[in-house]
XYZ file of C-alpha atoms in Angstrom:
356
model
C -116.436 48.842 -88.926
C -113.202 48.967 -90.976
C -112.573 46.421 -93.695
C -109.147 45.655 -95.077
C -108.812 44.154 -98.540
C -106.763 41.000 -97.951
C -105.755 40.883 -101.623
C -103.587 43.958 -101.159
C -102.088 43.387 -97.723
C -98.613 44.488 -98.701
C -99.549 48.149 -99.113
C -102.911 48.650 -97.398
C -102.994 51.717 -95.157
C -106.313 53.219 -94.068
C -106.610 56.460 -92.159
C -109.585 56.457 -89.827
C -109.927 59.124 -87.165
C -106.134 59.661 -87.234
C -105.496 55.933 -86.612
C -103.358 54.035 -89.130
C -104.472 50.490 -89.846
C -101.792 48.460 -91.538
C -100.523 44.939 -92.005
C -96.870 44.168 -91.723
C -95.709 42.620 -95.000
C -92.416 40.948 -95.652
C -90.200 39.269 -93.128
C -91.366 38.243 -89.673
C -88.282 38.934 -87.575
C -89.927 37.631 -84.424
C -90.598 34.282 -86.089
C -87.048 34.202 -87.413
C -85.683 34.491 -83.861
C -88.413 32.190 -82.515
C -89.611 34.749 -79.961
C -92.971 36.422 -79.424
C -93.698 40.132 -79.698
C -93.398 40.629 -75.959
C -89.808 39.361 -75.930
C -87.425 41.363 -73.759
C -84.015 42.550 -75.022
C -82.468 39.707 -73.033
C -84.818 37.199 -74.702
C -83.772 38.538 -78.099
C -80.082 38.259 -77.262
C -80.522 34.735 -75.976
C -82.434 33.708 -79.086
C -79.799 35.176 -81.374
C -77.002 33.457 -79.457
C -78.688 30.084 -79.774
C -79.636 30.348 -83.454
C -76.372 31.956 -84.602
C -74.444 29.040 -83.134
C -76.914 26.559 -84.582
C -76.779 27.911 -88.137
C -73.211 29.142 -88.459
C -71.876 27.732 -91.774
C -68.723 26.388 -90.137
C -70.931 24.254 -87.937
C -72.919 22.884 -90.870
C -70.365 21.741 -93.450
C -72.831 19.250 -94.976
C -75.562 21.845 -95.533
C -73.590 25.054 -95.806
C -75.764 26.931 -98.312
C -78.926 26.552 -96.239
C -77.089 27.305 -92.992
C -75.503 30.441 -94.421
C -78.882 31.784 -95.517
C -80.408 31.091 -92.094
C -77.375 32.570 -90.353
C -77.836 35.848 -92.254
C -81.596 35.899 -91.622
C -81.009 35.489 -87.896
C -78.453 38.310 -87.912
C -80.805 40.626 -89.800
C -83.638 39.893 -87.374
C -81.385 40.541 -84.415
C -80.061 43.805 -85.859
C -83.621 45.111 -86.186
C -85.134 43.831 -82.936
C -82.121 44.706 -80.774
C -82.213 48.341 -81.870
C -84.957 50.343 -80.142
C -85.535 52.721 -83.062
C -85.585 50.091 -85.778
C -87.805 47.854 -83.641
C -90.286 50.701 -83.096
C -90.571 51.333 -86.839
C -90.845 47.620 -87.596
C -93.521 47.046 -84.956
C -95.619 49.888 -86.414
C -94.969 49.682 -90.133
C -93.270 46.345 -90.823
C -90.395 45.719 -93.168
C -91.620 48.281 -95.698
C -91.502 50.962 -93.023
C -87.890 50.106 -92.258
C -87.011 50.401 -95.918
C -88.715 53.782 -96.183
C -91.451 52.365 -98.344
C -94.570 53.433 -96.427
C -96.166 56.290 -98.367
C -98.835 58.368 -96.771
C -97.648 57.852 -93.216
C -97.765 60.609 -90.607
C -96.192 63.766 -92.028
C -94.876 61.754 -94.941
C -93.213 59.283 -92.566
C -90.725 57.031 -94.298
C -88.982 54.926 -91.727
C -87.323 57.630 -89.626
C -86.943 60.964 -91.393
C -84.012 60.860 -93.772
C -83.171 57.224 -93.043
C -83.836 53.781 -94.431
C -82.637 50.327 -93.506
C -80.937 47.848 -95.797
C -79.247 44.870 -94.184
C -75.791 44.093 -95.511
C -75.416 40.282 -95.387
C -71.740 40.648 -94.501
C -72.838 42.253 -91.236
C -73.832 38.751 -90.081
C -70.228 37.852 -89.323
C -69.569 41.218 -87.666
C -72.529 40.762 -85.311
C -71.390 37.227 -84.512
C -67.877 38.415 -83.636
C -69.328 41.114 -81.365
C -71.129 38.373 -79.449
C -68.452 35.708 -79.310
C -65.199 37.583 -79.866
C -62.480 37.459 -82.499
C -61.164 34.020 -83.368
C -64.013 32.028 -81.764
C -63.897 28.373 -82.807
C -66.258 25.410 -82.818
C -63.566 22.764 -82.311
C -64.489 20.035 -79.862
C -68.183 20.902 -79.741
C -69.340 18.016 -81.853
C -72.246 18.134 -84.282
C -75.107 18.664 -81.871
C -76.249 21.824 -80.187
C -76.789 21.731 -76.467
C -78.359 24.529 -74.489
C -77.249 28.063 -75.215
C -73.491 27.404 -75.336
C -72.747 30.054 -72.763
C -69.311 28.642 -71.956
C -66.608 28.306 -74.560
C -63.362 27.619 -72.670
C -60.848 25.158 -73.995
C -62.342 24.638 -77.454
C -59.521 24.571 -79.932
C -60.370 23.891 -83.561
C -61.237 25.726 -86.738
C -60.639 29.440 -86.181
C -62.412 32.156 -88.071
C -61.609 35.813 -87.627
C -63.887 38.698 -88.388
C -62.255 42.001 -89.182
C -63.885 45.138 -90.528
C -62.033 45.121 -93.792
C -64.382 44.686 -96.765
C -67.507 44.116 -94.721
C -69.217 47.429 -95.188
C -71.787 48.808 -92.812
C -75.383 47.969 -92.168
C -76.543 50.624 -94.625
C -78.943 53.481 -94.236
C -79.149 55.735 -91.230
C -79.768 53.075 -88.597
C -76.561 51.036 -88.366
C -74.631 51.389 -85.122
C -71.143 52.901 -85.243
C -68.416 50.741 -86.702
C -65.347 50.099 -84.604
C -62.027 51.545 -85.681
C -59.313 48.940 -86.410
C -57.260 47.899 -83.407
C -53.953 49.674 -82.809
C -50.959 47.483 -81.959
C -48.193 48.820 -79.704
C -44.930 47.060 -78.825
C -44.343 46.423 -75.133
C -40.574 46.020 -74.770
C -39.571 43.842 -71.811
C -36.217 42.622 -70.576
C -35.754 38.946 -69.832
C -35.499 39.830 -66.137
C -38.884 41.585 -66.309
C -40.431 38.543 -67.927
C -38.811 36.364 -65.255
C -39.970 38.339 -62.227
C -43.028 40.084 -63.654
C -43.388 43.849 -63.783
C -46.003 46.582 -63.801
C -45.436 48.971 -66.702
C -46.997 52.414 -66.882
C -47.665 53.365 -70.488
C -48.522 56.980 -71.288
C -50.683 57.419 -74.351
C -51.978 60.524 -76.085
C -55.323 60.216 -77.819
C -57.982 62.443 -79.318
C -61.248 62.811 -77.419
C -64.382 64.776 -78.270
C -65.876 67.250 -75.848
C -69.540 68.111 -75.414
C -69.485 70.424 -78.411
C -68.098 67.719 -80.660
C -64.649 69.264 -80.910
C -61.603 67.038 -80.861
C -58.769 67.642 -78.425
C -55.720 65.645 -77.321
C -55.535 64.158 -73.868
C -52.977 62.026 -72.058
C -53.769 58.870 -70.145
C -51.700 56.359 -68.193
C -52.438 52.687 -68.867
C -51.001 50.051 -66.532
C -49.887 46.742 -68.010
C -49.246 44.042 -65.418
C -46.733 41.687 -66.993
C -46.961 38.279 -65.322
C -43.904 36.104 -64.586
C -43.256 33.762 -67.477
C -45.048 35.712 -70.206
C -43.593 35.080 -73.642
C -42.906 37.275 -76.619
C -46.147 37.793 -78.526
C -48.384 37.836 -75.451
C -51.131 40.430 -75.986
C -52.879 42.754 -73.544
C -55.969 44.564 -74.846
C -57.416 47.826 -73.570
C -60.917 48.153 -74.963
C -61.843 51.332 -76.830
C -58.876 53.413 -75.671
C -58.078 54.728 -79.142
C -58.972 58.079 -80.674
C -62.590 59.173 -80.571
C -63.603 59.722 -84.192
C -67.064 60.858 -85.340
C -69.331 58.016 -86.432
C -67.187 55.214 -85.072
C -66.323 53.418 -81.842
C -62.767 54.016 -80.583
C -60.245 51.344 -81.454
C -58.880 48.826 -78.982
C -55.251 49.286 -78.006
C -53.316 46.028 -78.070
C -49.934 45.880 -76.341
C -47.778 43.049 -77.678
C -44.878 41.795 -75.565
C -41.490 41.891 -77.263
C -38.425 40.444 -75.563
C -35.201 42.419 -75.573
C -32.035 40.392 -76.298
C -30.118 39.409 -73.170
C -26.338 39.571 -72.965
C -25.979 36.122 -71.353
C -29.180 34.096 -71.669
C -31.324 33.017 -74.558
C -34.857 31.814 -74.086
C -36.318 28.653 -75.617
C -39.977 28.517 -74.565
C -39.751 28.000 -70.785
C -36.068 27.017 -70.805
C -33.058 29.294 -70.512
C -29.890 28.639 -72.486
C -26.473 29.778 -71.283
C -23.155 29.283 -73.067
C -19.970 29.218 -70.992
C -16.317 28.785 -71.907
C -14.109 25.891 -70.725
C -10.534 25.062 -71.594
C -9.620 21.883 -73.427
C -8.057 20.610 -70.199
C -11.333 21.217 -68.312
C -13.318 19.597 -71.082
C -11.179 16.471 -70.938
C -10.534 16.129 -67.229
C -13.616 17.674 -65.602
C -14.125 20.947 -63.816
C -16.029 22.840 -61.125
C -18.301 25.590 -62.417
C -20.011 28.540 -60.773
C -22.934 29.962 -62.718
C -24.875 33.115 -61.900
C -28.581 32.664 -62.558
C -30.850 35.283 -64.093
C -32.061 36.250 -60.616
C -28.446 36.754 -59.417
C -28.040 33.529 -57.447
C -24.903 31.404 -57.737
C -25.073 27.753 -58.734
C -22.033 25.562 -58.110
C -21.609 22.098 -59.538
C -18.938 19.686 -60.704
C -18.759 18.174 -64.163
C -16.917 14.868 -64.301
C -18.009 13.955 -67.812
C -15.840 14.610 -70.836
C -17.304 17.727 -72.428
C -17.625 16.992 -76.110
C -18.905 19.348 -78.821
C -22.685 19.502 -78.411
C -22.601 18.457 -74.746
C -25.358 20.129 -72.688
C -25.626 20.258 -68.914
C -29.283 20.455 -67.874
C -30.109 22.030 -64.511
C -33.779 21.306 -63.735
C -36.169 24.023 -62.545
C -33.747 26.903 -63.126
C -35.430 28.259 -66.252
C -38.320 30.689 -66.749
C -41.494 30.557 -64.656
C -44.411 28.868 -66.380
C -47.035 31.612 -66.665
C -50.008 29.348 -65.970
C -48.308 27.993 -62.851
C -45.478 30.298 -61.656
C -44.486 27.758 -58.979
C -43.084 25.613 -61.803
C -40.132 26.509 -63.989
C -38.397 25.335 -67.085
C -34.793 24.150 -67.124
C -31.440 25.874 -67.430
C -29.455 24.357 -70.290
C -25.726 25.063 -70.237
C -23.842 24.808 -73.513
C -20.057 24.775 -73.653
C -17.608 26.563 -75.876
C -14.329 24.590 -75.725
C -11.255 26.776 -75.985
C -8.374 25.024 -77.738
C -4.760 26.034 -77.162
C -3.300 28.081 -79.959
C -0.082 26.014 -79.957
C 1.551 23.000 -78.267
C 5.188 22.047 -77.777
C 6.417 18.812 -79.227
C 6.721 17.394 -75.712
C 3.078 18.232 -74.992
C 2.012 16.612 -78.227
C 3.939 13.473 -77.362
C 2.344 13.347 -73.932
C -1.132 13.673 -75.416
C -0.415 10.948 -77.901
C 0.647 8.640 -75.121
C -2.616 9.019 -73.182
C -5.207 9.443 -75.923
């Protein structure tokens, strides 16, 4: 029979016939995540998802200090139990084993050889962003928590972004690789390309590591399918297509649409603006106009109104496609530049005076 002194549970370790008897002091990560010791990796993920949403400080403005502490505890528990190595050490030696504080273990075991675990509280936000993405918001969810919140579409509201800057790592030798900062690349498009849509082949050169760990450059073609109606600033992300650097996850490549100036049209959201010249006579007496659209069609129409400064002729459904519904379009707005005669004869002036 083996007796364990309950007054010294935090450090008791008895060796009996090469079997280590120990109690796990410190934090109970299973209790923190509200799962039992037989929980599967999927159970652990599901528990983290539920509790991270429940205790996120932005969701608990009236009890933020308590929620923030719980939020960090949940993240720490998940970081340990979701990692096979850390979980193995914790299951055998408890929190002290993770921290390298278990003297007298097998062959001087202290956590894993040469490693110890210290949770950086700022990792809590990083883990959350890995689950829910950059810029996730709680807007429109209300105060209660329902189910596991597996669907997040259409929830505008308070945004919070988690970058790597200033967060630090998880400490010790256990933390997973950090992700390199995203690389932004301009994707220059003509107005015609944004009108019709286009498939752009982008050749990139990046560093990859071979089996021996050496770095070498390689070329890759990435295809960006620009949809009709996309606007300047639209982003297309290629996950982990950046350089492969030791100790980190490759960066995402983000292509950002930029619109080249057009010689005839300007864009205003989904509308197109065109400025055309008319003479003073046409402005006063009316005129017939022929306009070439951006897709090379001809529009003919008569203007019987007096064209005054600031007058705009609106042609419905002749603007840019609406990206969410390409069957719909914005409008074409025609502005007029009135050309005045450089000089008039006295007779012409008298005639104008008689009719104006």
